[in-house]
PDB file of C-alpha atoms in Angstrom:
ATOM      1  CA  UNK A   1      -4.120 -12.607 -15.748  1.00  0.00           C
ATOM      2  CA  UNK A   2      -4.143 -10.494 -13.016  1.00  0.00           C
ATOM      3  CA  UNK A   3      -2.063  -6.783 -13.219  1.00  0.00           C
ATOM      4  CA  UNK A   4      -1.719  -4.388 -10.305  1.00  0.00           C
ATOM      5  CA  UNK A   5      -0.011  -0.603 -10.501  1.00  0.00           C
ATOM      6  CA  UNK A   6       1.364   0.439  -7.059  1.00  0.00           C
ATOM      7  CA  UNK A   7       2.366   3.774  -5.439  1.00  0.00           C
ATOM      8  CA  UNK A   8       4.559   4.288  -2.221  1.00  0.00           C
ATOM      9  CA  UNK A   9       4.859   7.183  -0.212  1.00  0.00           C
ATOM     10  CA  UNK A  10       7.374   7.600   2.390  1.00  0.00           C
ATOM     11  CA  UNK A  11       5.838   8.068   5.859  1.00  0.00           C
ATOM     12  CA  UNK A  12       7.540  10.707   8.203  1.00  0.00           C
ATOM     13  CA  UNK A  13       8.643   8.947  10.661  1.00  0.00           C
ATOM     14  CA  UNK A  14      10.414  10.580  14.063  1.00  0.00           C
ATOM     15  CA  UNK A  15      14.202   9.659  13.887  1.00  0.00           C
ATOM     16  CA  UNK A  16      15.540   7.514  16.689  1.00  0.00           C
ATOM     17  CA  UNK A  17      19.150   8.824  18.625  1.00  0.00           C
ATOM     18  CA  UNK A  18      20.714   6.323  16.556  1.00  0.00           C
ATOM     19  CA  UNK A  19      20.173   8.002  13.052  1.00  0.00           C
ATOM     20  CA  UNK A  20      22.055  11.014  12.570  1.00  0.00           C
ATOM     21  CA  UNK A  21      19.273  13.822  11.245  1.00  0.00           C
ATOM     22  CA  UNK A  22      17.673  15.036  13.754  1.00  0.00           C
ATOM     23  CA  UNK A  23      14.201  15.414  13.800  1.00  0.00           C
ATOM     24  CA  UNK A  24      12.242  18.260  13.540  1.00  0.00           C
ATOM     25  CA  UNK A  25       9.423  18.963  15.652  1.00  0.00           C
ATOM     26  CA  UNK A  26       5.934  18.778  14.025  1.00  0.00           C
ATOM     27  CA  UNK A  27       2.267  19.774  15.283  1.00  0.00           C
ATOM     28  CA  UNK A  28       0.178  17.221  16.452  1.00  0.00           C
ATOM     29  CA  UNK A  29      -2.286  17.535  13.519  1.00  0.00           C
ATOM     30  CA  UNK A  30      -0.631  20.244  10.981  1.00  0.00           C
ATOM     31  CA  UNK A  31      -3.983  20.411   8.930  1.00  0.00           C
ATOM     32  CA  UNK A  32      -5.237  22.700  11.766  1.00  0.00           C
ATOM     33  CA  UNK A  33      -3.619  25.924  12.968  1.00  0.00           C
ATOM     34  CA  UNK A  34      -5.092  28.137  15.358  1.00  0.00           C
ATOM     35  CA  UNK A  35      -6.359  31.780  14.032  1.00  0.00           C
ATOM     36  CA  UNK A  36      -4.583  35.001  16.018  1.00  0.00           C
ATOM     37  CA  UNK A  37      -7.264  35.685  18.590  1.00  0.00           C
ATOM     38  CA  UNK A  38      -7.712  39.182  20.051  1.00  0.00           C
ATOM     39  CA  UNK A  39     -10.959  38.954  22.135  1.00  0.00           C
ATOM     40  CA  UNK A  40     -10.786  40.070  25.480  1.00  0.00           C
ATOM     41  CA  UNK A  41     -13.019  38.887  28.287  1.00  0.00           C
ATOM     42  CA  UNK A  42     -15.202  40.668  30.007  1.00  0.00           C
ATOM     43  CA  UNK A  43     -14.397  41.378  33.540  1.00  0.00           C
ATOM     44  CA  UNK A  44     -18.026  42.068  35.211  1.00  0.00           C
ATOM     45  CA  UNK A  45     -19.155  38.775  33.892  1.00  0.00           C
ATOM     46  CA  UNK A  46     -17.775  35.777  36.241  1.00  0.00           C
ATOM     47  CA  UNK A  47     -16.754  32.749  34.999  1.00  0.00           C
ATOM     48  CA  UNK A  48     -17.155  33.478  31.500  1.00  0.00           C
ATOM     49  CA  UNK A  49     -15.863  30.852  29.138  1.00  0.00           C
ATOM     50  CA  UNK A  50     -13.121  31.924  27.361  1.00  0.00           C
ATOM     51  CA  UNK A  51     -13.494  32.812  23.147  1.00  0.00           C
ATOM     52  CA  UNK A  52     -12.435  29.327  21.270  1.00  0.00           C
ATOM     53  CA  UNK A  53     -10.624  30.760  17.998  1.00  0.00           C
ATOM     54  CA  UNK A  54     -11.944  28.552  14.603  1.00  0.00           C
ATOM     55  CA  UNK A  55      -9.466  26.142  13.115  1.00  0.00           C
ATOM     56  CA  UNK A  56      -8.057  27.751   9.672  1.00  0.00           C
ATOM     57  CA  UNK A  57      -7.545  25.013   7.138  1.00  0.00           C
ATOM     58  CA  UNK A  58      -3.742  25.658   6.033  1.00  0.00           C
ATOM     59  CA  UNK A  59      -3.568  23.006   2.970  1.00  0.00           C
ATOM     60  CA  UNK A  60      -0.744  24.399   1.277  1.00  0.00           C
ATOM     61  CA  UNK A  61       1.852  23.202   3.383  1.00  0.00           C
ATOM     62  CA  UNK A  62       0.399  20.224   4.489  1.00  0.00           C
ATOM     63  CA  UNK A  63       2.040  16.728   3.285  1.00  0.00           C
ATOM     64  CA  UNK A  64       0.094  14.622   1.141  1.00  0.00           C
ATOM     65  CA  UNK A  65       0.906  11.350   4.029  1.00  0.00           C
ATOM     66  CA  UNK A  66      -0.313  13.624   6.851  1.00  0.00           C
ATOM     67  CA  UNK A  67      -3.878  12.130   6.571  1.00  0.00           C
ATOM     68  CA  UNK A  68      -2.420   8.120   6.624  1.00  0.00           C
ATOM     69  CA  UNK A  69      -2.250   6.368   9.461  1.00  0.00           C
ATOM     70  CA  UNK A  70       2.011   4.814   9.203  1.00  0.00           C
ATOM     71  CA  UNK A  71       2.064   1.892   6.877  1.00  0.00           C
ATOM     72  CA  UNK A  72      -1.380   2.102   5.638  1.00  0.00           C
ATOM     73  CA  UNK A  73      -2.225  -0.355   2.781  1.00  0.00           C
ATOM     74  CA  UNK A  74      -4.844   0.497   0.514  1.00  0.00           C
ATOM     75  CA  UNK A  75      -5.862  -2.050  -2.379  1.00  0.00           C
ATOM     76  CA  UNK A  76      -8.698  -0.664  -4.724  1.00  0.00           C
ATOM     77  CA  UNK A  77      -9.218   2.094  -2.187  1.00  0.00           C
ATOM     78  CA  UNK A  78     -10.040  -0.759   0.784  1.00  0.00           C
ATOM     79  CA  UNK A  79      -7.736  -1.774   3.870  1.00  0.00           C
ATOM     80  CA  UNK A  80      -5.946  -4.751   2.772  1.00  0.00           C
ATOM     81  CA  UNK A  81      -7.565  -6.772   5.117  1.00  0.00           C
ATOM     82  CA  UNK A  82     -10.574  -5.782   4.000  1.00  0.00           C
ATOM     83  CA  UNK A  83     -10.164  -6.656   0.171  1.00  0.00           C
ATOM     84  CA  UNK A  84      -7.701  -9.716   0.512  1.00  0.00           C
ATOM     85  CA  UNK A  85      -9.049 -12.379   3.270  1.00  0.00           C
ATOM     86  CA  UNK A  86      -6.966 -15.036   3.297  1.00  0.00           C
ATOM     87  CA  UNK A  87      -3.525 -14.091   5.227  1.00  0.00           C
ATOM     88  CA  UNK A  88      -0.951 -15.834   3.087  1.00  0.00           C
ATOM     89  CA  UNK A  89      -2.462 -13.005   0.674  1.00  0.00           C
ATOM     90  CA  UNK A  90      -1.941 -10.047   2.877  1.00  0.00           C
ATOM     91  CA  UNK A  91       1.234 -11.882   3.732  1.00  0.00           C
ATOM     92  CA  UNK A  92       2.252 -11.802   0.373  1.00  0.00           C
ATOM     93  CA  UNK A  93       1.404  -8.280  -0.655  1.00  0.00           C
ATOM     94  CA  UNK A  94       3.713  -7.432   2.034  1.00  0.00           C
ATOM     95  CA  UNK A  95       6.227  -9.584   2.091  1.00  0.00           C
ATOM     96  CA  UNK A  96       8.812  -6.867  -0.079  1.00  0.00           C
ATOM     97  CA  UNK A  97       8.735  -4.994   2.863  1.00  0.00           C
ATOM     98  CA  UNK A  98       9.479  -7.670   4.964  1.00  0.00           C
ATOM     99  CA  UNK A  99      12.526  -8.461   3.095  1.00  0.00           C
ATOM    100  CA  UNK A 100      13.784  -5.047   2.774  1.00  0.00           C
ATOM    101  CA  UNK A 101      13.135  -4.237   6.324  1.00  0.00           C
ATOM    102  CA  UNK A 102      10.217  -1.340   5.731  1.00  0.00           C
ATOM    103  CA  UNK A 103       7.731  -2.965   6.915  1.00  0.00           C
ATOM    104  CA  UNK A 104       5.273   0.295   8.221  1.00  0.00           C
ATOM    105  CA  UNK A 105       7.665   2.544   6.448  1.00  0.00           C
ATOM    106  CA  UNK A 106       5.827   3.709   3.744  1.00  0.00           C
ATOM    107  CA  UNK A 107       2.084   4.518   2.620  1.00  0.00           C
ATOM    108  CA  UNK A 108       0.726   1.940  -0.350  1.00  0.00           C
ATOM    109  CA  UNK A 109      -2.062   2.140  -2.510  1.00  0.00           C
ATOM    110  CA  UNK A 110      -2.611  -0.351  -4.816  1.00  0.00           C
ATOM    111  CA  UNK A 111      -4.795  -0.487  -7.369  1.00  0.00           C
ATOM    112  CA  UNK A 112      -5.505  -4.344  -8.714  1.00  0.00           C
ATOM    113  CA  UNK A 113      -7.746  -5.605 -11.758  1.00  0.00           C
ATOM    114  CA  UNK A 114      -8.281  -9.544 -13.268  1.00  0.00           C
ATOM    115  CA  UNK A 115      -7.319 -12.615 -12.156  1.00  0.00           C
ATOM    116  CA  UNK A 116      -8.338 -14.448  -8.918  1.00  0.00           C
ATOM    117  CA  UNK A 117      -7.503 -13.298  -5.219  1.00  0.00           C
ATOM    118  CA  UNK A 118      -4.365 -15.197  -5.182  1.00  0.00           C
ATOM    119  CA  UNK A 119      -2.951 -14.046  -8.213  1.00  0.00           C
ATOM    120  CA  UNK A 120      -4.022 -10.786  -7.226  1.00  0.00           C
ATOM    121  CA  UNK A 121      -2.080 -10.702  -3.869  1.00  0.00           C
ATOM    122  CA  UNK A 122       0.640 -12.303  -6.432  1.00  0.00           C
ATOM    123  CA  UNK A 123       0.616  -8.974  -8.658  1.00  0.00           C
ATOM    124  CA  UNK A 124       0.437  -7.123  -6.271  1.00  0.00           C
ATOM    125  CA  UNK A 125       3.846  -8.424  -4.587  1.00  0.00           C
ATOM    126  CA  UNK A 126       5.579  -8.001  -7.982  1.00  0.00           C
ATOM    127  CA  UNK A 127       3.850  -4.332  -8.171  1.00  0.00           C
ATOM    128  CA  UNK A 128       4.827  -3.393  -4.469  1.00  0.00           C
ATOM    129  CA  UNK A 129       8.523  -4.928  -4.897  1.00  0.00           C
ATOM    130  CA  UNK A 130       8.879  -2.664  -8.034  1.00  0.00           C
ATOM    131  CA  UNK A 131       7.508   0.558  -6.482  1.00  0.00           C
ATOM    132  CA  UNK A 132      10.113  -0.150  -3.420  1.00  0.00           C
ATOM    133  CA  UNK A 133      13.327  -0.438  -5.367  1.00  0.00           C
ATOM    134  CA  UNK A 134      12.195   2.688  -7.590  1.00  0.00           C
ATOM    135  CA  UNK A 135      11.664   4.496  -4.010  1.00  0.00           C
ATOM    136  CA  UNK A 136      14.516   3.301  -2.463  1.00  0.00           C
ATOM    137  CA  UNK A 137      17.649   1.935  -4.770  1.00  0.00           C
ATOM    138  CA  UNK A 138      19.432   0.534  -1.326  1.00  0.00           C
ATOM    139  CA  UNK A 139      16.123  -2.012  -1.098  1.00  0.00           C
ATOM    140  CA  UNK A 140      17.081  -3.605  -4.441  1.00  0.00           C
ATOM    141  CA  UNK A 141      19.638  -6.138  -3.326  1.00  0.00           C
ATOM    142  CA  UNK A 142      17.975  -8.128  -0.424  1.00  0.00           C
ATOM    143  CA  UNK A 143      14.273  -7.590  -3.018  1.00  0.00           C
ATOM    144  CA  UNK A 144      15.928  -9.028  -5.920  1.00  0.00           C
ATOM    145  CA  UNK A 145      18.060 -11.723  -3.791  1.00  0.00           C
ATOM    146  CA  UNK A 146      14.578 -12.979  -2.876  1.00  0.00           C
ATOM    147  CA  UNK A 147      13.179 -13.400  -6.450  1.00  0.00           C
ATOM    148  CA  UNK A 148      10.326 -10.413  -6.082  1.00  0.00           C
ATOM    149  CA  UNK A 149      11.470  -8.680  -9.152  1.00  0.00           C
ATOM    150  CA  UNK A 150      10.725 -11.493 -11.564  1.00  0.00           C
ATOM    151  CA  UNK A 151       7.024 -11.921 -13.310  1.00  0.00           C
ATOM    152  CA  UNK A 152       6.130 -15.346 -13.255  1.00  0.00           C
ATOM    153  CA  UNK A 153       5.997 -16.510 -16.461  1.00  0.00           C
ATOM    154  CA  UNK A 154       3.142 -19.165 -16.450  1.00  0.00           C
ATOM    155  CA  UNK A 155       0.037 -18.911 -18.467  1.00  0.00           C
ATOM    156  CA  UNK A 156      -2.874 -21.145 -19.326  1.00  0.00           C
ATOM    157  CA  UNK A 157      -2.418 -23.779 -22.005  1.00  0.00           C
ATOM    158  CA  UNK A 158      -4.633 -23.152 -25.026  1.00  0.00           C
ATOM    159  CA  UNK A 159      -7.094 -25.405 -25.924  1.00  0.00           C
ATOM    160  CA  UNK A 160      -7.153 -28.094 -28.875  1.00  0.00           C
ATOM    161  CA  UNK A 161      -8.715 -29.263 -31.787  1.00  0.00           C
ATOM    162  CA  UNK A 162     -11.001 -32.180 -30.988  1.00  0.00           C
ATOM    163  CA  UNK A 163     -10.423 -32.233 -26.839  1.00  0.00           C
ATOM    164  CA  UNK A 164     -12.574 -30.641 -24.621  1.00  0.00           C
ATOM    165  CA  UNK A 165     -10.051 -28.918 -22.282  1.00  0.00           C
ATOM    166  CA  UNK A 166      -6.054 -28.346 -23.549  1.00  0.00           C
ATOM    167  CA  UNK A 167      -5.021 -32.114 -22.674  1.00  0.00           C
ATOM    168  CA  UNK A 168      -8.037 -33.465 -21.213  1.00  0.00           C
ATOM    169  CA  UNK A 169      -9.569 -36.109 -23.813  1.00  0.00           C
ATOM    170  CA  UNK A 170     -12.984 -37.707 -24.456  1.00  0.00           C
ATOM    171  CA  UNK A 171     -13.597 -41.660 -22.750  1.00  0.00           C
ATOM    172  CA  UNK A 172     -11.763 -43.562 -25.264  1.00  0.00           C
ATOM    173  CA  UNK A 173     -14.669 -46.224 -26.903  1.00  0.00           C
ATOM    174  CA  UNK A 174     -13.232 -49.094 -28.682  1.00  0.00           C
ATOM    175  CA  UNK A 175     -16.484 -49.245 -31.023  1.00  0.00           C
TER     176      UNK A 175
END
């Protein structure tokens, strides 16, 4: 039985005209900020390259989806196309945000144990679907209307006394 724990993390993402927040301008990469610099050139020297101030690492206020790429999918710290081959797998693991309209909205990271790769895509739908209602309450009608909240409830048969397999029995011999 497979079992998969999944995280979301809203992606800032620059408002369009049609939403009413505006949006606030950012720095192209806010992990580097340029130092004060007060060098001065020398004036005899022609064509001298001008000082290059070092990059000061400003962690603090940085947010923690700055270094993802928008709608990044990590499973098991791998790209999701990377751990899951087949597409109606990927297709699956994303498939929540395809019903609540989020697709590339949010950062995932997965992490996935037991089970095939099927019923790991499979866990990982019900594990995505439940992350994205707790982020988001507004997702939870079109996400349960589709049937992604449910576990499925199927397990392997045990087997039996005196059959190989749970129903599968031995040739039948007459003598």
């Amino acid at each position: 039985e497979a079992m998969a724990f999944a995280w979301v993390v809203p992606v800032d993402r620059p408002t369009t005209a049609a939403e009413d927040a505006p949006a606030e301008p950012k720095p192209a990469d806010p992990v580097v900020a340029q130092a004060p610099v007060d060098l001065e050139l020398d004036p005899d020297v022609p064509n001298a390259p001008e000082p290059v101030p070092e990059p000061i690492k400003d962690i603090d206020n940085v947010p923690a989806t700055a270094h993802q790429p928008l709608g990044d999918v990590l499973v098991n710290g791998k790209p999701l196309a990377e751990y899951f081959f087949h597409g109606t797998d990927r297709d699956s693991v994303l498939f929540p945000f395809q019903v609540a309209n989020k697709v590339g909205h949010y950062n995932v990271f997965l992490k996935v144990s037991g089970g095939g790769r099927t019923g790991q895509a499979e866990a990982c739908q019900l594990a995505v679907a439940r992350a994205l209602y707790m982020s988001d309450r507004k997702a939870h009608v079109p996400v349960r209307e589709a049937g992604l909240l449910r576990t499925d409830g199927r397990a392997v048969e045990r087997k039996k006394t005196g059959k190989p397999k749970a129903r599968k029995s031995y040739t039948w011999v007459k003598r």
